mmCIF file with all atom_site columns, C-alpha atoms in Angstrom:
data_model
loop_
_atom_site.group_PDB
_atom_site.id
_atom_site.type_symbol
_atom_site.label_atom_id
_atom_site.label_alt_id
_atom_site.label_comp_id
_atom_site.label_asym_id
_atom_site.label_entity_id
_atom_site.label_seq_id
_atom_site.pdbx_PDB_ins_code
_atom_site.Cartn_x
_atom_site.Cartn_y
_atom_site.Cartn_z
_atom_site.occupancy
_atom_site.B_iso_or_equiv
_atom_site.pdbx_formal_charge
_atom_site.auth_seq_id
_atom_site.auth_comp_id
_atom_site.auth_asym_id
_atom_site.auth_atom_id
_atom_site.pdbx_PDB_model_num
ATOM 1   C CA . MET A 1 1   ? -16.509 25.085 -1.190  1.00 45.00 ? 1   MET A CA 1
ATOM 2   C CA . LYS A 1 2   ? -15.870 24.782 2.542   1.00 63.00 ? 2   LYS A CA 1
ATOM 3   C CA . VAL A 1 3   ? -15.618 21.316 4.085   1.00 67.00 ? 3   VAL A CA 1
ATOM 4   C CA . LYS A 1 4   ? -18.617 21.873 6.385   1.00 72.00 ? 4   LYS A CA 1
ATOM 5   C CA . LYS A 1 5   ? -20.805 22.707 3.397   1.00 75.00 ? 5   LYS A CA 1
ATOM 6   C CA . ILE A 1 6   ? -19.525 19.781 1.324   1.00 76.00 ? 6   ILE A CA 1
ATOM 7   C CA . LEU A 1 7   ? -20.289 17.346 4.148   1.00 81.00 ? 7   LEU A CA 1
ATOM 8   C CA . GLY A 1 8   ? -23.673 18.889 4.842   1.00 85.00 ? 8   GLY A CA 1
ATOM 9   C CA . LYS A 1 9   ? -24.820 18.909 1.229   1.00 84.00 ? 9   LYS A CA 1
ATOM 10  C CA . LYS A 1 10  ? -23.696 15.348 0.604   1.00 85.00 ? 10  LYS A CA 1
ATOM 11  C CA . LEU A 1 11  ? -25.239 13.977 3.800   1.00 91.00 ? 11  LEU A CA 1
ATOM 12  C CA . LYS A 1 12  ? -28.572 15.662 3.154   1.00 90.00 ? 12  LYS A CA 1
ATOM 13  C CA . ALA A 1 13  ? -28.595 14.596 -0.512  1.00 85.00 ? 13  ALA A CA 1
ATOM 14  C CA . ILE A 1 14  ? -27.919 10.929 0.209   1.00 89.00 ? 14  ILE A CA 1
ATOM 15  C CA . ARG A 1 15  ? -30.397 10.902 3.103   1.00 91.00 ? 15  ARG A CA 1
ATOM 16  C CA . LEU A 1 16  ? -33.158 12.342 0.914   1.00 90.00 ? 16  LEU A CA 1
ATOM 17  C CA . LYS A 1 17  ? -32.220 10.085 -2.004  1.00 87.00 ? 17  LYS A CA 1
ATOM 18  C CA . ASN A 1 18  ? -32.784 7.142  0.360   1.00 89.00 ? 18  ASN A CA 1
ATOM 19  C CA . ASP A 1 19  ? -36.128 8.640  1.449   1.00 91.00 ? 19  ASP A CA 1
ATOM 20  C CA . MET A 1 20  ? -34.967 8.827  5.060   1.00 93.00 ? 20  MET A CA 1
ATOM 21  C CA . THR A 1 21  ? -35.815 11.343 7.782   1.00 95.00 ? 21  THR A CA 1
ATOM 22  C CA . ILE A 1 22  ? -33.162 12.739 10.090  1.00 95.00 ? 22  ILE A CA 1
ATOM 23  C CA . GLN A 1 23  ? -34.627 10.670 12.922  1.00 96.00 ? 23  GLN A CA 1
ATOM 24  C CA . GLU A 1 24  ? -34.493 7.463  10.847  1.00 96.00 ? 24  GLU A CA 1
ATOM 25  C CA . LEU A 1 25  ? -30.846 8.152  10.033  1.00 96.00 ? 25  LEU A CA 1
ATOM 26  C CA . ALA A 1 26  ? -30.178 8.843  13.717  1.00 96.00 ? 26  ALA A CA 1
ATOM 27  C CA . ASP A 1 27  ? -31.759 5.527  14.707  1.00 96.00 ? 27  ASP A CA 1
ATOM 28  C CA . ARG A 1 28  ? -29.824 3.548  12.102  1.00 95.00 ? 28  ARG A CA 1
ATOM 29  C CA . SER A 1 29  ? -26.460 5.223  12.721  1.00 95.00 ? 29  SER A CA 1
ATOM 30  C CA . SER A 1 30  ? -26.569 5.735  16.507  1.00 95.00 ? 30  SER A CA 1
ATOM 31  C CA . VAL A 1 31  ? -25.730 9.404  15.856  1.00 95.00 ? 31  VAL A CA 1
ATOM 32  C CA . SER A 1 32  ? -27.988 11.981 17.490  1.00 95.00 ? 32  SER A CA 1
ATOM 33  C CA . SER A 1 33  ? -30.544 13.732 15.305  1.00 94.00 ? 33  SER A CA 1
ATOM 34  C CA . ASN A 1 34  ? -29.204 17.053 16.608  1.00 94.00 ? 34  ASN A CA 1
ATOM 35  C CA . MET A 1 35  ? -25.690 16.205 15.346  1.00 93.00 ? 35  MET A CA 1
ATOM 36  C CA . ILE A 1 36  ? -27.043 15.110 11.950  1.00 94.00 ? 36  ILE A CA 1
ATOM 37  C CA . SER A 1 37  ? -29.026 18.325 11.639  1.00 93.00 ? 37  SER A CA 1
ATOM 38  C CA . ARG A 1 38  ? -25.963 20.428 12.542  1.00 91.00 ? 38  ARG A CA 1
ATOM 39  C CA . VAL A 1 39  ? -23.821 18.585 9.970   1.00 91.00 ? 39  VAL A CA 1
ATOM 40  C CA . GLU A 1 40  ? -26.455 18.984 7.230   1.00 91.00 ? 40  GLU A CA 1
ATOM 41  C CA . ARG A 1 41  ? -26.728 22.713 7.915   1.00 89.00 ? 41  ARG A CA 1
ATOM 42  C CA . GLY A 1 42  ? -22.940 23.109 7.693   1.00 85.00 ? 42  GLY A CA 1
ATOM 43  C CA . LEU A 1 43  ? -22.570 24.127 11.329  1.00 88.00 ? 43  LEU A CA 1
ATOM 44  C CA . THR A 1 44  ? -20.095 21.453 12.394  1.00 86.00 ? 44  THR A CA 1
ATOM 45  C CA . ILE A 1 45  ? -17.652 18.877 11.074  1.00 84.00 ? 45  ILE A CA 1
ATOM 46  C CA . PRO A 1 46  ? -18.306 15.431 12.563  1.00 86.00 ? 46  PRO A CA 1
ATOM 47  C CA . SER A 1 47  ? -15.555 13.277 14.037  1.00 85.00 ? 47  SER A CA 1
ATOM 48  C CA . VAL A 1 48  ? -14.168 10.451 11.897  1.00 83.00 ? 48  VAL A CA 1
ATOM 49  C CA . GLU A 1 49  ? -16.077 7.982  14.098  1.00 86.00 ? 49  GLU A CA 1
ATOM 50  C CA . ILE A 1 50  ? -19.415 9.742  13.496  1.00 91.00 ? 50  ILE A CA 1
ATOM 51  C CA . LEU A 1 51  ? -18.680 10.085 9.788   1.00 88.00 ? 51  LEU A CA 1
ATOM 52  C CA . MET A 1 52  ? -17.994 6.345  9.576   1.00 87.00 ? 52  MET A CA 1
ATOM 53  C CA . LYS A 1 53  ? -21.272 5.570  11.330  1.00 92.00 ? 53  LYS A CA 1
ATOM 54  C CA . LEU A 1 54  ? -23.186 7.757  8.884   1.00 93.00 ? 54  LEU A CA 1
ATOM 55  C CA . ALA A 1 55  ? -21.326 6.368  5.860   1.00 88.00 ? 55  ALA A CA 1
ATOM 56  C CA . GLY A 1 56  ? -22.029 2.810  7.044   1.00 89.00 ? 56  GLY A CA 1
ATOM 57  C CA . VAL A 1 57  ? -25.783 3.360  6.864   1.00 93.00 ? 57  VAL A CA 1
ATOM 58  C CA . PHE A 1 58  ? -25.453 4.056  3.131   1.00 88.00 ? 58  PHE A CA 1
ATOM 59  C CA . ASN A 1 59  ? -22.724 1.429  2.560   1.00 83.00 ? 59  ASN A CA 1
ATOM 60  C CA . LYS A 1 60  ? -20.252 4.148  1.551   1.00 81.00 ? 60  LYS A CA 1
ATOM 61  C CA . SER A 1 61  ? -16.683 4.900  2.547   1.00 76.00 ? 61  SER A CA 1
ATOM 62  C CA . ILE A 1 62  ? -16.005 8.221  4.263   1.00 77.00 ? 62  ILE A CA 1
ATOM 63  C CA . ASN A 1 63  ? -14.465 9.397  0.973   1.00 72.00 ? 63  ASN A CA 1
ATOM 64  C CA . TYR A 1 64  ? -17.986 9.896  -0.320  1.00 73.00 ? 64  TYR A CA 1
ATOM 65  C CA . PHE A 1 65  ? -18.467 12.700 2.194   1.00 75.00 ? 65  PHE A CA 1
ATOM 66  C CA . VAL A 1 66  ? -15.022 14.295 2.388   1.00 68.00 ? 66  VAL A CA 1
ATOM 67  C CA . GLU A 1 67  ? -14.070 14.732 -1.240  1.00 62.00 ? 67  GLU A CA 1
ATOM 68  C CA . GLU A 1 68  ? -15.570 17.358 -3.500  1.00 55.00 ? 68  GLU A CA 1
ATOM 69  C CA . VAL A 1 69  ? -16.263 15.346 -6.637  1.00 50.00 ? 69  VAL A CA 1
ATOM 70  C CA . THR A 1 70  ? -19.328 15.240 -8.823  1.00 52.00 ? 70  THR A CA 1
ATOM 71  C CA . THR A 1 71  ? -18.542 12.089 -10.772 1.00 56.00 ? 71  THR A CA 1
ATOM 72  C CA . THR A 1 72  ? -16.853 8.807  -9.962  1.00 64.00 ? 72  THR A CA 1
ATOM 73  C CA . HIS A 1 73  ? -14.787 6.544  -12.137 1.00 70.00 ? 73  HIS A CA 1
ATOM 74  C CA . GLU A 1 74  ? -13.272 3.071  -12.152 1.00 78.00 ? 74  GLU A CA 1
ATOM 75  C CA . MET A 1 75  ? -9.838  4.579  -12.894 1.00 82.00 ? 75  MET A CA 1
ATOM 76  C CA . VAL A 1 76  ? -8.440  7.945  -11.868 1.00 82.00 ? 76  VAL A CA 1
ATOM 77  C CA . PHE A 1 77  ? -5.286  9.708  -13.076 1.00 87.00 ? 77  PHE A CA 1
ATOM 78  C CA . SER A 1 78  ? -4.070  12.759 -11.188 1.00 83.00 ? 78  SER A CA 1
ATOM 79  C CA . SER A 1 79  ? -1.052  15.031 -11.368 1.00 86.00 ? 79  SER A CA 1
ATOM 80  C CA . PRO A 1 80  ? 0.623   17.325 -8.835  1.00 85.00 ? 80  PRO A CA 1
ATOM 81  C CA . GLY A 1 81  ? -1.297  20.512 -8.133  1.00 79.00 ? 81  GLY A CA 1
ATOM 82  C CA . ASN A 1 82  ? -4.450  19.195 -9.812  1.00 84.00 ? 82  ASN A CA 1
ATOM 83  C CA . ARG A 1 83  ? -5.653  16.870 -7.065  1.00 83.00 ? 83  ARG A CA 1
ATOM 84  C CA . ASP A 1 84  ? -8.661  17.544 -4.853  1.00 79.00 ? 84  ASP A CA 1
ATOM 85  C CA . LYS A 1 85  ? -8.130  18.753 -1.303  1.00 77.00 ? 85  LYS A CA 1
ATOM 86  C CA . THR A 1 86  ? -9.698  16.700 1.460   1.00 71.00 ? 86  THR A CA 1
ATOM 87  C CA . VAL A 1 87  ? -11.363 17.247 4.808   1.00 64.00 ? 87  VAL A CA 1
ATOM 88  C CA . TYR A 1 88  ? -7.942  16.671 6.385   1.00 66.00 ? 88  TYR A CA 1
ATOM 89  C CA . ASP A 1 89  ? -6.526  19.802 4.718   1.00 69.00 ? 89  ASP A CA 1
ATOM 90  C CA . ASP A 1 90  ? -5.624  22.362 7.375   1.00 73.00 ? 90  ASP A CA 1
ATOM 91  C CA . GLU A 1 91  ? -3.868  25.601 6.438   1.00 72.00 ? 91  GLU A CA 1
ATOM 92  C CA . PHE A 1 92  ? -1.924  25.658 9.745   1.00 73.00 ? 92  PHE A CA 1
ATOM 93  C CA . ASN A 1 93  ? -0.716  22.056 9.931   1.00 76.00 ? 93  ASN A CA 1
ATOM 94  C CA . MET A 1 94  ? -1.122  20.048 6.752   1.00 84.00 ? 94  MET A CA 1
ATOM 95  C CA . HIS A 1 95  ? -1.983  20.412 3.072   1.00 84.00 ? 95  HIS A CA 1
ATOM 96  C CA . THR A 1 96  ? -3.501  17.275 1.531   1.00 85.00 ? 96  THR A CA 1
ATOM 97  C CA . GLU A 1 97  ? -4.039  16.167 -2.052  1.00 87.00 ? 97  GLU A CA 1
ATOM 98  C CA . SER A 1 98  ? -6.131  13.057 -2.657  1.00 86.00 ? 98  SER A CA 1
ATOM 99  C CA . PHE A 1 99  ? -4.846  10.255 -4.874  1.00 87.00 ? 99  PHE A CA 1
ATOM 100 C CA . THR A 1 100 ? -8.243  8.514  -4.750  1.00 83.00 ? 100 THR A CA 1
ATOM 101 C CA . SER A 1 101 ? -10.668 11.391 -5.306  1.00 80.00 ? 101 SER A CA 1
ATOM 102 C CA . GLY A 1 102 ? -13.163 10.446 -7.988  1.00 79.00 ? 102 GLY A CA 1
ATOM 103 C CA . LEU A 1 103 ? -12.615 6.701  -7.638  1.00 78.00 ? 103 LEU A CA 1
ATOM 104 C CA . ARG A 1 104 ? -15.938 4.888  -7.340  1.00 72.00 ? 104 ARG A CA 1
ATOM 105 C CA . ASP A 1 105 ? -16.432 3.609  -3.748  1.00 70.00 ? 105 ASP A CA 1
ATOM 106 C CA . PRO A 1 106 ? -12.771 3.017  -2.898  1.00 75.00 ? 106 PRO A CA 1
ATOM 107 C CA . GLN A 1 107 ? -11.935 0.741  0.013   1.00 78.00 ? 107 GLN A CA 1
ATOM 108 C CA . PHE A 1 108 ? -9.022  2.988  0.977   1.00 85.00 ? 108 PHE A CA 1
ATOM 109 C CA . SER A 1 109 ? -8.028  6.651  0.970   1.00 84.00 ? 109 SER A CA 1
ATOM 110 C CA . SER A 1 110 ? -4.577  7.808  -0.018  1.00 88.00 ? 110 SER A CA 1
ATOM 111 C CA . PHE A 1 111 ? -3.168  11.323 0.193   1.00 89.00 ? 111 PHE A CA 1
ATOM 112 C CA . PHE A 1 112 ? -0.031  13.260 -0.617  1.00 94.00 ? 112 PHE A CA 1
ATOM 113 C CA . CYS A 1 113 ? 0.481   15.442 2.441   1.00 93.00 ? 113 CYS A CA 1
ATOM 114 C CA . THR A 1 114 ? 2.707   18.400 3.098   1.00 94.00 ? 114 THR A CA 1
ATOM 115 C CA . VAL A 1 115 ? 2.979   18.658 6.871   1.00 95.00 ? 115 VAL A CA 1
ATOM 116 C CA . LYS A 1 116 ? 4.142   22.153 7.738   1.00 94.00 ? 116 LYS A CA 1
ATOM 117 C CA . LYS A 1 117 ? 7.201   22.680 9.944   1.00 95.00 ? 117 LYS A CA 1
ATOM 118 C CA . GLY A 1 118 ? 5.898   22.470 13.506  1.00 94.00 ? 118 GLY A CA 1
ATOM 119 C CA . GLY A 1 119 ? 2.590   20.988 12.277  1.00 93.00 ? 119 GLY A CA 1
ATOM 120 C CA . SER A 1 120 ? 0.723   18.625 14.563  1.00 92.00 ? 120 SER A CA 1
ATOM 121 C CA . SER A 1 121 ? -2.401  16.510 14.672  1.00 90.00 ? 121 SER A CA 1
ATOM 122 C CA . GLY A 1 122 ? -3.254  18.276 17.933  1.00 86.00 ? 122 GLY A CA 1
ATOM 123 C CA . ARG A 1 123 ? -2.904  17.413 21.585  1.00 86.00 ? 123 ARG A CA 1
ATOM 124 C CA . LYS A 1 124 ? -5.631  14.766 21.648  1.00 90.00 ? 124 LYS A CA 1
ATOM 125 C CA . ASN A 1 125 ? -5.176  11.275 20.278  1.00 92.00 ? 125 ASN A CA 1
ATOM 126 C CA . MET A 1 126 ? -7.122  10.127 17.242  1.00 88.00 ? 126 MET A CA 1
ATOM 127 C CA . TYR A 1 127 ? -8.563  6.664  16.831  1.00 83.00 ? 127 TYR A CA 1
ATOM 128 C CA . HIS A 1 128 ? -10.851 5.103  14.263  1.00 81.00 ? 128 HIS A CA 1
ATOM 129 C CA . PRO A 1 129 ? -11.488 1.659  12.817  1.00 80.00 ? 129 PRO A CA 1
ATOM 130 C CA . GLY A 1 130 ? -9.252  0.388  10.062  1.00 86.00 ? 130 GLY A CA 1
ATOM 131 C CA . ASP A 1 131 ? -5.610  0.456  9.075   1.00 92.00 ? 131 ASP A CA 1
ATOM 132 C CA . GLU A 1 132 ? -3.197  3.290  8.427   1.00 94.00 ? 132 GLU A CA 1
ATOM 133 C CA . LEU A 1 133 ? 0.091   3.595  6.545   1.00 95.00 ? 133 LEU A CA 1
ATOM 134 C CA . ILE A 1 134 ? 2.468   6.543  6.773   1.00 97.00 ? 134 ILE A CA 1
ATOM 135 C CA . TYR A 1 135 ? 5.380   6.783  4.300   1.00 98.00 ? 135 TYR A CA 1
ATOM 136 C CA . VAL A 1 136 ? 7.755   9.740  4.664   1.00 98.00 ? 136 VAL A CA 1
ATOM 137 C CA . LEU A 1 137 ? 9.241   11.083 1.434   1.00 98.00 ? 137 LEU A CA 1
ATOM 138 C CA . GLU A 1 138 ? 11.025  14.113 2.975   1.00 98.00 ? 138 GLU A CA 1
ATOM 139 C CA . GLY A 1 139 ? 11.416  15.523 6.471   1.00 97.00 ? 139 GLY A CA 1
ATOM 140 C CA . SER A 1 140 ? 10.670  13.941 9.846   1.00 98.00 ? 140 SER A CA 1
ATOM 141 C CA . LEU A 1 141 ? 7.563   13.000 11.804  1.00 97.00 ? 141 LEU A CA 1
ATOM 142 C CA . LEU A 1 142 ? 7.241   11.839 15.388  1.00 98.00 ? 142 LEU A CA 1
ATOM 143 C CA . VAL A 1 143 ? 4.289   9.447  15.582  1.00 98.00 ? 143 VAL A CA 1
ATOM 144 C CA . ASP A 1 144 ? 2.911   8.322  18.947  1.00 97.00 ? 144 ASP A CA 1
ATOM 145 C CA . ILE A 1 145 ? 0.808   5.145  18.861  1.00 97.00 ? 145 ILE A CA 1
ATOM 146 C CA . ALA A 1 146 ? -0.629  4.081  22.214  1.00 96.00 ? 146 ALA A CA 1
ATOM 147 C CA . GLY A 1 147 ? 2.395   5.584  23.985  1.00 96.00 ? 147 GLY A CA 1
ATOM 148 C CA . ASP A 1 148 ? 5.004   4.031  21.661  1.00 98.00 ? 148 ASP A CA 1
ATOM 149 C CA . LYS A 1 149 ? 6.921   6.747  19.830  1.00 98.00 ? 149 LYS A CA 1
ATOM 150 C CA . TYR A 1 150 ? 8.359   6.350  16.329  1.00 98.00 ? 150 TYR A CA 1
ATOM 151 C CA . THR A 1 151 ? 10.588  8.900  14.630  1.00 98.00 ? 151 THR A CA 1
ATOM 152 C CA . LEU A 1 152 ? 10.126  8.617  10.872  1.00 98.00 ? 152 LEU A CA 1
ATOM 153 C CA . HIS A 1 153 ? 12.615  10.074 8.374   1.00 98.00 ? 153 HIS A CA 1
ATOM 154 C CA . ALA A 1 154 ? 12.716  10.006 4.567   1.00 98.00 ? 154 ALA A CA 1
ATOM 155 C CA . GLY A 1 155 ? 12.154  6.445  3.353   1.00 98.00 ? 155 GLY A CA 1
ATOM 156 C CA . ASP A 1 156 ? 10.622  5.224  6.626   1.00 98.00 ? 156 ASP A CA 1
ATOM 157 C CA . SER A 1 157 ? 7.124   3.811  6.829   1.00 98.00 ? 157 SER A CA 1
ATOM 158 C CA . LEU A 1 158 ? 4.801   2.872  9.660   1.00 98.00 ? 158 LEU A CA 1
ATOM 159 C CA . SER A 1 159 ? 1.668   0.723  9.423   1.00 97.00 ? 159 SER A CA 1
ATOM 160 C CA . PHE A 1 160 ? -0.744  0.248  12.297  1.00 96.00 ? 160 PHE A CA 1
ATOM 161 C CA . LYS A 1 161 ? -4.276  -0.551 13.352  1.00 94.00 ? 161 LYS A CA 1
ATOM 162 C CA . SER A 1 162 ? -5.842  2.872  13.613  1.00 90.00 ? 162 SER A CA 1
ATOM 163 C CA . HIS A 1 163 ? -8.169  1.924  16.488  1.00 89.00 ? 163 HIS A CA 1
ATOM 164 C CA . LEU A 1 164 ? -5.052  2.438  18.621  1.00 94.00 ? 164 LEU A CA 1
ATOM 165 C CA . PRO A 1 165 ? -4.865  6.005  19.977  1.00 95.00 ? 165 PRO A CA 1
ATOM 166 C CA . HIS A 1 166 ? -2.396  7.948  17.847  1.00 95.00 ? 166 HIS A CA 1
ATOM 167 C CA . ARG A 1 167 ? -1.092  11.414 17.047  1.00 95.00 ? 167 ARG A CA 1
ATOM 168 C CA . TRP A 1 168 ? 1.793   13.002 15.122  1.00 95.00 ? 168 TRP A CA 1
ATOM 169 C CA . ASP A 1 169 ? 4.110   16.043 15.052  1.00 96.00 ? 169 ASP A CA 1
ATOM 170 C CA . ASN A 1 170 ? 6.486   17.378 12.407  1.00 97.00 ? 170 ASN A CA 1
ATOM 171 C CA . ILE A 1 171 ? 9.736   17.534 14.379  1.00 97.00 ? 171 ILE A CA 1
ATOM 172 C CA . GLY A 1 172 ? 11.949  18.353 11.400  1.00 96.00 ? 172 GLY A CA 1
ATOM 173 C CA . GLU A 1 173 ? 13.573  21.595 10.339  1.00 95.00 ? 173 GLU A CA 1
ATOM 174 C CA . LYS A 1 174 ? 11.380  21.842 7.239   1.00 97.00 ? 174 LYS A CA 1
ATOM 175 C CA . ASP A 1 175 ? 8.010   20.786 5.849   1.00 97.00 ? 175 ASP A CA 1
ATOM 176 C CA . ALA A 1 176 ? 7.549   17.015 5.661   1.00 97.00 ? 176 ALA A CA 1
ATOM 177 C CA . LYS A 1 177 ? 6.282   15.319 2.480   1.00 97.00 ? 177 LYS A CA 1
ATOM 178 C CA . VAL A 1 178 ? 4.250   12.237 3.349   1.00 97.00 ? 178 VAL A CA 1
ATOM 179 C CA . ILE A 1 179 ? 2.057   9.650  1.672   1.00 96.00 ? 179 ILE A CA 1
ATOM 180 C CA . TRP A 1 180 ? -0.783  8.698  4.018   1.00 94.00 ? 180 TRP A CA 1
ATOM 181 C CA . THR A 1 181 ? -3.056  5.764  3.286   1.00 92.00 ? 181 THR A CA 1
ATOM 182 C CA . LEU A 1 182 ? -6.154  4.872  5.315   1.00 89.00 ? 182 LEU A CA 1
ATOM 183 C CA . SER A 1 183 ? -8.310  1.827  4.955   1.00 86.00 ? 183 SER A CA 1
ATOM 184 C CA . PRO A 1 184 ? -11.459 2.583  6.985   1.00 60.00 ? 184 PRO A CA 1
ATOM 185 C CA . PHE A 1 185 ? -14.311 0.203  7.580   1.00 37.00 ? 185 PHE A CA 1
ATOM 186 C CA . THR A 1 186 ? -17.594 1.392  6.100   1.00 33.00 ? 186 THR A CA 1
ATOM 187 C CA . THR A 1 187 ? -19.562 0.142  9.099   1.00 29.00 ? 187 THR A CA 1
ATOM 188 C CA . ILE A 1 188 ? -18.854 -0.021 12.814  1.00 23.00 ? 188 ILE A CA 1
#
């Protein structure tokens, strides 16, 4: 199922389960009713900031919306190749497998990422509430955080407050294997 449809179905389902109109959700989340409608219909993917605002209304983490799971558990075992993809999966830049998919209301998200040679987060900086950890298993990443540049090689890690503007590029000669962990706030 495509990410837009997953997000849309889950947002609409939780909104209706809470007996809430689109306008009520808009008022509570400070997200426009037009944006909510577009997300529910699978026409757009919201930014991380908007997703956090929506998740906060329902006291959920963004994992609730971005992972395609039908049940949740207190413990989750996963093995390579059998993990769920996430909203961050992008066929041109990065393949992601979730370590936390299926975990009931986790307070963090953790992914095994294969960042393709030449892959990038894009030209624009990202920023969102919470904390972020990048651990490089193989390859090299150049990470720019608020203008400070860090070159990460195998074995290197970088932790930072993710409200700081940041972006990354695979500058290595091959795909990079990375463990990415995010600890987002559920409310803003």
